[in-house]
PDB file of N, CA and C in Angstrom:
ATOM      1  N   MET A   1     -33.830 -10.339  14.835  1.00 78.00           N
ATOM      2  CA  MET A   1     -32.399 -10.202  15.004  1.00 78.00           C
ATOM      3  C   MET A   1     -31.902 -11.252  15.988  1.00 78.00           C
ATOM      4  N   LYS A   2     -30.813 -11.849  15.639  1.00 87.00           N
ATOM      5  CA  LYS A   2     -30.186 -12.817  16.524  1.00 87.00           C
ATOM      6  C   LYS A   2     -29.191 -12.087  17.416  1.00 87.00           C
ATOM      7  N   LYS A   3     -29.190 -12.393  18.687  1.00 91.00           N
ATOM      8  CA  LYS A   3     -28.276 -11.735  19.622  1.00 91.00           C
ATOM      9  C   LYS A   3     -26.838 -12.113  19.296  1.00 91.00           C
ATOM     10  N   ASN A   4     -25.948 -11.122  19.336  1.00 92.00           N
ATOM     11  CA  ASN A   4     -24.534 -11.403  19.093  1.00 92.00           C
ATOM     12  C   ASN A   4     -23.616 -10.681  20.077  1.00 92.00           C
ATOM     13  N   MET A   5     -24.193 -10.180  21.179  1.00 94.00           N
ATOM     14  CA  MET A   5     -23.399  -9.489  22.193  1.00 94.00           C
ATOM     15  C   MET A   5     -23.546 -10.190  23.540  1.00 94.00           C
ATOM     16  N   GLY A   6     -22.422 -10.399  24.185  1.00 93.00           N
ATOM     17  CA  GLY A   6     -22.429 -11.008  25.502  1.00 93.00           C
ATOM     18  C   GLY A   6     -22.651  -9.987  26.605  1.00 93.00           C
ATOM     19  N   VAL A   7     -22.727 -10.465  27.815  1.00 94.00           N
ATOM     20  CA  VAL A   7     -22.993  -9.608  28.975  1.00 94.00           C
ATOM     21  C   VAL A   7     -21.858  -8.609  29.188  1.00 94.00           C
ATOM     22  N   ALA A   8     -20.630  -9.047  29.020  1.00 95.00           N
ATOM     23  CA  ALA A   8     -19.482  -8.155  29.236  1.00 95.00           C
ATOM     24  C   ALA A   8     -19.510  -6.992  28.241  1.00 95.00           C
ATOM     25  N   ASP A   9     -19.790  -7.280  26.975  1.00 95.00           N
ATOM     26  CA  ASP A   9     -19.862  -6.220  25.959  1.00 95.00           C
ATOM     27  C   ASP A   9     -20.966  -5.230  26.281  1.00 95.00           C
ATOM     28  N   ARG A  10     -22.112  -5.745  26.673  1.00 96.00           N
ATOM     29  CA  ARG A  10     -23.242  -4.869  26.994  1.00 96.00           C
ATOM     30  C   ARG A  10     -22.904  -3.976  28.177  1.00 96.00           C
ATOM     31  N   THR A  11     -22.285  -4.535  29.199  1.00 97.00           N
ATOM     32  CA  THR A  11     -21.930  -3.773  30.394  1.00 97.00           C
ATOM     33  C   THR A  11     -20.918  -2.678  30.068  1.00 97.00           C
ATOM     34  N   ILE A  12     -19.909  -3.015  29.284  1.00 97.00           N
ATOM     35  CA  ILE A  12     -18.886  -2.034  28.909  1.00 97.00           C
ATOM     36  C   ILE A  12     -19.507  -0.891  28.120  1.00 97.00           C
ATOM     37  N   ARG A  13     -20.416  -1.206  27.207  1.00 97.00           N
ATOM     38  CA  ARG A  13     -21.060  -0.164  26.401  1.00 97.00           C
ATOM     39  C   ARG A  13     -21.941   0.750  27.254  1.00 97.00           C
ATOM     40  N   ILE A  14     -22.650   0.176  28.207  1.00 97.00           N
ATOM     41  CA  ILE A  14     -23.507   0.994  29.083  1.00 97.00           C
ATOM     42  C   ILE A  14     -22.650   1.920  29.939  1.00 97.00           C
ATOM     43  N   ILE A  15     -21.555   1.395  30.487  1.00 98.00           N
ATOM     44  CA  ILE A  15     -20.661   2.218  31.302  1.00 98.00           C
ATOM     45  C   ILE A  15     -20.041   3.332  30.458  1.00 98.00           C
ATOM     46  N   ALA A  16     -19.625   3.015  29.234  1.00 98.00           N
ATOM     47  CA  ALA A  16     -19.047   4.030  28.350  1.00 98.00           C
ATOM     48  C   ALA A  16     -20.076   5.117  28.036  1.00 98.00           C
ATOM     49  N   ALA A  17     -21.325   4.720  27.807  1.00 98.00           N
ATOM     50  CA  ALA A  17     -22.376   5.699  27.521  1.00 98.00           C
ATOM     51  C   ALA A  17     -22.624   6.602  28.723  1.00 98.00           C
ATOM     52  N   LEU A  18     -22.599   6.037  29.923  1.00 98.00           N
ATOM     53  CA  LEU A  18     -22.794   6.835  31.132  1.00 98.00           C
ATOM     54  C   LEU A  18     -21.633   7.816  31.341  1.00 98.00           C
ATOM     55  N   ILE A  19     -20.419   7.377  31.043  1.00 98.00           N
ATOM     56  CA  ILE A  19     -19.259   8.268  31.174  1.00 98.00           C
ATOM     57  C   ILE A  19     -19.363   9.419  30.179  1.00 98.00           C
ATOM     58  N   ILE A  20     -19.753   9.117  28.947  1.00 98.00           N
ATOM     59  CA  ILE A  20     -19.911  10.166  27.932  1.00 98.00           C
ATOM     60  C   ILE A  20     -20.991  11.154  28.361  1.00 98.00           C
ATOM     61  N   ALA A  21     -22.099  10.638  28.888  1.00 97.00           N
ATOM     62  CA  ALA A  21     -23.179  11.514  29.343  1.00 97.00           C
ATOM     63  C   ALA A  21     -22.696  12.413  30.490  1.00 97.00           C
ATOM     64  N   ALA A  22     -21.900  11.854  31.397  1.00 98.00           N
ATOM     65  CA  ALA A  22     -21.378  12.649  32.514  1.00 98.00           C
ATOM     66  C   ALA A  22     -20.414  13.729  32.013  1.00 98.00           C
ATOM     67  N   LEU A  23     -19.585  13.386  31.044  1.00 98.00           N
ATOM     68  CA  LEU A  23     -18.662  14.382  30.473  1.00 98.00           C
ATOM     69  C   LEU A  23     -19.436  15.530  29.832  1.00 98.00           C
ATOM     70  N   TYR A  24     -20.533  15.208  29.174  1.00 98.00           N
ATOM     71  CA  TYR A  24     -21.354  16.251  28.564  1.00 98.00           C
ATOM     72  C   TYR A  24     -22.061  17.077  29.636  1.00 98.00           C
ATOM     73  N   TYR A  25     -22.604  16.408  30.649  1.00 98.00           N
ATOM     74  CA  TYR A  25     -23.349  17.091  31.701  1.00 98.00           C
ATOM     75  C   TYR A  25     -22.463  18.081  32.466  1.00 98.00           C
ATOM     76  N   PHE A  26     -21.232  17.675  32.748  1.00 98.00           N
ATOM     77  CA  PHE A  26     -20.318  18.536  33.491  1.00 98.00           C
ATOM     78  C   PHE A  26     -19.506  19.460  32.579  1.00 98.00           C
ATOM     79  N   LYS A  27     -19.886  19.519  31.311  1.00 97.00           N
ATOM     80  CA  LYS A  27     -19.302  20.417  30.314  1.00 97.00           C
ATOM     81  C   LYS A  27     -17.796  20.227  30.122  1.00 97.00           C
ATOM     82  N   VAL A  28     -17.365  18.974  30.220  1.00 97.00           N
ATOM     83  CA  VAL A  28     -15.974  18.662  29.927  1.00 97.00           C
ATOM     84  C   VAL A  28     -15.782  18.642  28.408  1.00 97.00           C
ATOM     85  N   VAL A  29     -16.790  18.131  27.697  1.00 97.00           N
ATOM     86  CA  VAL A  29     -16.770  18.168  26.232  1.00 97.00           C
ATOM     87  C   VAL A  29     -17.888  19.085  25.759  1.00 97.00           C
ATOM     88  N   GLU A  30     -17.589  19.863  24.740  1.00 97.00           N
ATOM     89  CA  GLU A  30     -18.572  20.814  24.220  1.00 97.00           C
ATOM     90  C   GLU A  30     -18.493  20.857  22.704  1.00 97.00           C
ATOM     91  N   GLY A  31     -19.463  21.492  22.104  1.00 97.00           N
ATOM     92  CA  GLY A  31     -19.457  21.711  20.664  1.00 97.00           C
ATOM     93  C   GLY A  31     -19.748  20.454  19.866  1.00 97.00           C
ATOM     94  N   THR A  32     -19.129  20.391  18.705  1.00 97.00           N
ATOM     95  CA  THR A  32     -19.367  19.283  17.781  1.00 97.00           C
ATOM     96  C   THR A  32     -18.944  17.948  18.381  1.00 97.00           C
ATOM     97  N   LEU A  33     -17.814  17.939  19.070  1.00 97.00           N
ATOM     98  CA  LEU A  33     -17.341  16.713  19.699  1.00 97.00           C
ATOM     99  C   LEU A  33     -18.373  16.172  20.678  1.00 97.00           C
ATOM    100  N   ALA A  34     -19.018  17.039  21.427  1.00 97.00           N
ATOM    101  CA  ALA A  34     -20.026  16.613  22.380  1.00 97.00           C
ATOM    102  C   ALA A  34     -21.193  15.924  21.678  1.00 97.00           C
ATOM    103  N   TYR A  35     -21.636  16.482  20.548  1.00 97.00           N
ATOM    104  CA  TYR A  35     -22.759  15.883  19.823  1.00 97.00           C
ATOM    105  C   TYR A  35     -22.387  14.547  19.186  1.00 97.00           C
ATOM    106  N   VAL A  36     -21.173  14.448  18.718  1.00 98.00           N
ATOM    107  CA  VAL A  36     -20.711  13.176  18.148  1.00 98.00           C
ATOM    108  C   VAL A  36     -20.636  12.111  19.238  1.00 98.00           C
ATOM    109  N   LEU A  37     -20.089  12.482  20.388  1.00 98.00           N
ATOM    110  CA  LEU A  37     -20.000  11.532  21.497  1.00 98.00           C
ATOM    111  C   LEU A  37     -21.372  11.146  22.037  1.00 98.00           C
ATOM    112  N   LEU A  38     -22.306  12.087  22.079  1.00 98.00           N
ATOM    113  CA  LEU A  38     -23.660  11.763  22.520  1.00 98.00           C
ATOM    114  C   LEU A  38     -24.347  10.810  21.553  1.00 98.00           C
ATOM    115  N   ALA A  39     -24.119  10.989  20.271  1.00 98.00           N
ATOM    116  CA  ALA A  39     -24.675  10.063  19.277  1.00 98.00           C
ATOM    117  C   ALA A  39     -24.077   8.671  19.467  1.00 98.00           C
ATOM    118  N   LEU A  40     -22.781   8.612  19.717  1.00 98.00           N
ATOM    119  CA  LEU A  40     -22.117   7.334  19.972  1.00 98.00           C
ATOM    120  C   LEU A  40     -22.670   6.679  21.239  1.00 98.00           C
ATOM    121  N   ALA A  41     -22.898   7.472  22.273  1.00 98.00           N
ATOM    122  CA  ALA A  41     -23.461   6.948  23.521  1.00 98.00           C
ATOM    123  C   ALA A  41     -24.868   6.402  23.282  1.00 98.00           C
ATOM    124  N   ALA A  42     -25.650   7.082  22.478  1.00 98.00           N
ATOM    125  CA  ALA A  42     -27.002   6.605  22.168  1.00 98.00           C
ATOM    126  C   ALA A  42     -26.944   5.279  21.418  1.00 98.00           C
ATOM    127  N   ILE A  43     -26.012   5.164  20.490  1.00 97.00           N
ATOM    128  CA  ILE A  43     -25.852   3.904  19.755  1.00 97.00           C
ATOM    129  C   ILE A  43     -25.410   2.794  20.701  1.00 97.00           C
ATOM    130  N   PHE A  44     -24.486   3.108  21.603  1.00 97.00           N
ATOM    131  CA  PHE A  44     -24.054   2.128  22.599  1.00 97.00           C
ATOM    132  C   PHE A  44     -25.236   1.630  23.439  1.00 97.00           C
ATOM    133  N   LEU A  45     -26.069   2.549  23.900  1.00 97.00           N
ATOM    134  CA  LEU A  45     -27.217   2.151  24.715  1.00 97.00           C
ATOM    135  C   LEU A  45     -28.202   1.311  23.917  1.00 97.00           C
ATOM    136  N   LEU A  46     -28.496   1.724  22.707  1.00 96.00           N
ATOM    137  CA  LEU A  46     -29.447   0.985  21.876  1.00 96.00           C
ATOM    138  C   LEU A  46     -28.957  -0.428  21.599  1.00 96.00           C
ATOM    139  N   THR A  47     -27.707  -0.555  21.193  1.00 96.00           N
ATOM    140  CA  THR A  47     -27.181  -1.888  20.900  1.00 96.00           C
ATOM    141  C   THR A  47     -27.076  -2.743  22.162  1.00 96.00           C
ATOM    142  N   SER A  48     -26.846  -2.122  23.295  1.00 95.00           N
ATOM    143  CA  SER A  48     -26.787  -2.868  24.551  1.00 95.00           C
ATOM    144  C   SER A  48     -28.150  -3.421  24.935  1.00 95.00           C
ATOM    145  N   PHE A  49     -29.186  -2.633  24.750  1.00 95.00           N
ATOM    146  CA  PHE A  49     -30.521  -3.070  25.142  1.00 95.00           C
ATOM    147  C   PHE A  49     -31.083  -4.146  24.224  1.00 95.00           C
ATOM    148  N   VAL A  50     -30.709  -4.143  22.949  1.00 95.00           N
ATOM    149  CA  VAL A  50     -31.214  -5.161  22.032  1.00 95.00           C
ATOM    150  C   VAL A  50     -30.229  -6.318  21.862  1.00 95.00           C
ATOM    151  N   SER A  51     -29.054  -6.219  22.456  1.00 93.00           N
ATOM    152  CA  SER A  51     -28.010  -7.252  22.405  1.00 93.00           C
ATOM    153  C   SER A  51     -27.596  -7.602  20.983  1.00 93.00           C
ATOM    154  N   PHE A  52     -27.630  -6.633  20.100  1.00 94.00           N
ATOM    155  CA  PHE A  52     -27.258  -6.870  18.709  1.00 94.00           C
ATOM    156  C   PHE A  52     -26.430  -5.700  18.202  1.00 94.00           C
ATOM    157  N   CYS A  53     -25.287  -6.009  17.620  1.00 94.00           N
ATOM    158  CA  CYS A  53     -24.419  -4.984  17.043  1.00 94.00           C
ATOM    159  C   CYS A  53     -24.225  -5.287  15.559  1.00 94.00           C
ATOM    160  N   PRO A  54     -24.676  -4.383  14.682  1.00 93.00           N
ATOM    161  CA  PRO A  54     -24.516  -4.624  13.250  1.00 93.00           C
ATOM    162  C   PRO A  54     -23.054  -4.763  12.811  1.00 93.00           C
ATOM    163  N   LEU A  55     -22.143  -4.048  13.473  1.00 93.00           N
ATOM    164  CA  LEU A  55     -20.724  -4.163  13.115  1.00 93.00           C
ATOM    165  C   LEU A  55     -20.180  -5.557  13.434  1.00 93.00           C
ATOM    166  N   TYR A  56     -20.675  -6.179  14.490  1.00 93.00           N
ATOM    167  CA  TYR A  56     -20.251  -7.537  14.810  1.00 93.00           C
ATOM    168  C   TYR A  56     -20.629  -8.477  13.672  1.00 93.00           C
ATOM    169  N   THR A  57     -21.798  -8.261  13.074  1.00 92.00           N
ATOM    170  CA  THR A  57     -22.240  -9.089  11.961  1.00 92.00           C
ATOM    171  C   THR A  57     -21.316  -8.917  10.761  1.00 92.00           C
ATOM    172  N   LEU A  58     -20.947  -7.664  10.472  1.00 94.00           N
ATOM    173  CA  LEU A  58     -20.061  -7.408   9.338  1.00 94.00           C
ATOM    174  C   LEU A  58     -18.703  -8.086   9.497  1.00 94.00           C
ATOM    175  N   PHE A  59     -18.184  -8.102  10.720  1.00 94.00           N
ATOM    176  CA  PHE A  59     -16.875  -8.692  10.969  1.00 94.00           C
ATOM    177  C   PHE A  59     -16.936 -10.150  11.421  1.00 94.00           C
ATOM    178  N   GLY A  60     -18.141 -10.699  11.527  1.00 92.00           N
ATOM    179  CA  GLY A  60     -18.298 -12.102  11.901  1.00 92.00           C
ATOM    180  C   GLY A  60     -18.035 -12.390  13.363  1.00 92.00           C
ATOM    181  N   LEU A  61     -18.233 -11.406  14.221  1.00 91.00           N
ATOM    182  CA  LEU A  61     -17.999 -11.584  15.657  1.00 91.00           C
ATOM    183  C   LEU A  61     -19.293 -12.000  16.360  1.00 91.00           C
ATOM    184  N   ASN A  62     -19.147 -12.769  17.416  1.00 91.00           N
ATOM    185  CA  ASN A  62     -20.288 -13.155  18.245  1.00 91.00           C
ATOM    186  C   ASN A  62     -19.757 -13.438  19.640  1.00 91.00           C
ATOM    187  N   THR A  63     -20.092 -12.602  20.603  1.00 91.00           N
ATOM    188  CA  THR A  63     -19.611 -12.795  21.975  1.00 91.00           C
ATOM    189  C   THR A  63     -20.700 -13.315  22.891  1.00 91.00           C
ATOM    190  N   CYS A  64     -21.853 -13.609  22.316  1.00 89.00           N
ATOM    191  CA  CYS A  64     -22.977 -14.123  23.097  1.00 89.00           C
ATOM    192  C   CYS A  64     -22.764 -15.619  23.331  1.00 89.00           C
ATOM    193  N   LYS A  65     -22.959 -16.040  24.555  1.00 84.00           N
ATOM    194  CA  LYS A  65     -22.806 -17.463  24.869  1.00 84.00           C
ATOM    195  C   LYS A  65     -23.947 -18.244  24.241  1.00 84.00           C
ATOM    196  N   VAL A  66     -23.611 -19.374  23.653  1.00 72.00           N
ATOM    197  CA  VAL A  66     -24.596 -20.220  22.985  1.00 72.00           C
ATOM    198  C   VAL A  66     -25.274 -21.117  24.018  1.00 72.00           C
ATOM    199  N   LYS A  67     -26.608 -21.072  24.013  1.00 68.00           N
ATOM    200  CA  LYS A  67     -27.365 -21.944  24.918  1.00 68.00           C
ATOM    201  C   LYS A  67     -27.676 -23.251  24.210  1.00 68.00           C
ATOM    202  N   LYS A  68     -27.396 -24.358  24.906  1.00 57.00           N
ATOM    203  CA  LYS A  68     -27.659 -25.670  24.307  1.00 57.00           C
ATOM    204  C   LYS A  68     -28.783 -26.378  25.014  1.00 57.00           C
TER     205      LYS A  68
END
């Protein structure tokens, strides 16, 4: 896989995942919504760690800086 996510995107996704986890931990969100948000947080973390987002590929986006 070729990287297509920049540092800013990765940081934002990690912070969003941590916020979702905190909302679940403190029982601000519950039920089905909580499970959907936790799945989204897991996807955010996974894509952040591998620096690749399949949706970026579909839309032709690339925020990763090109090294020359």
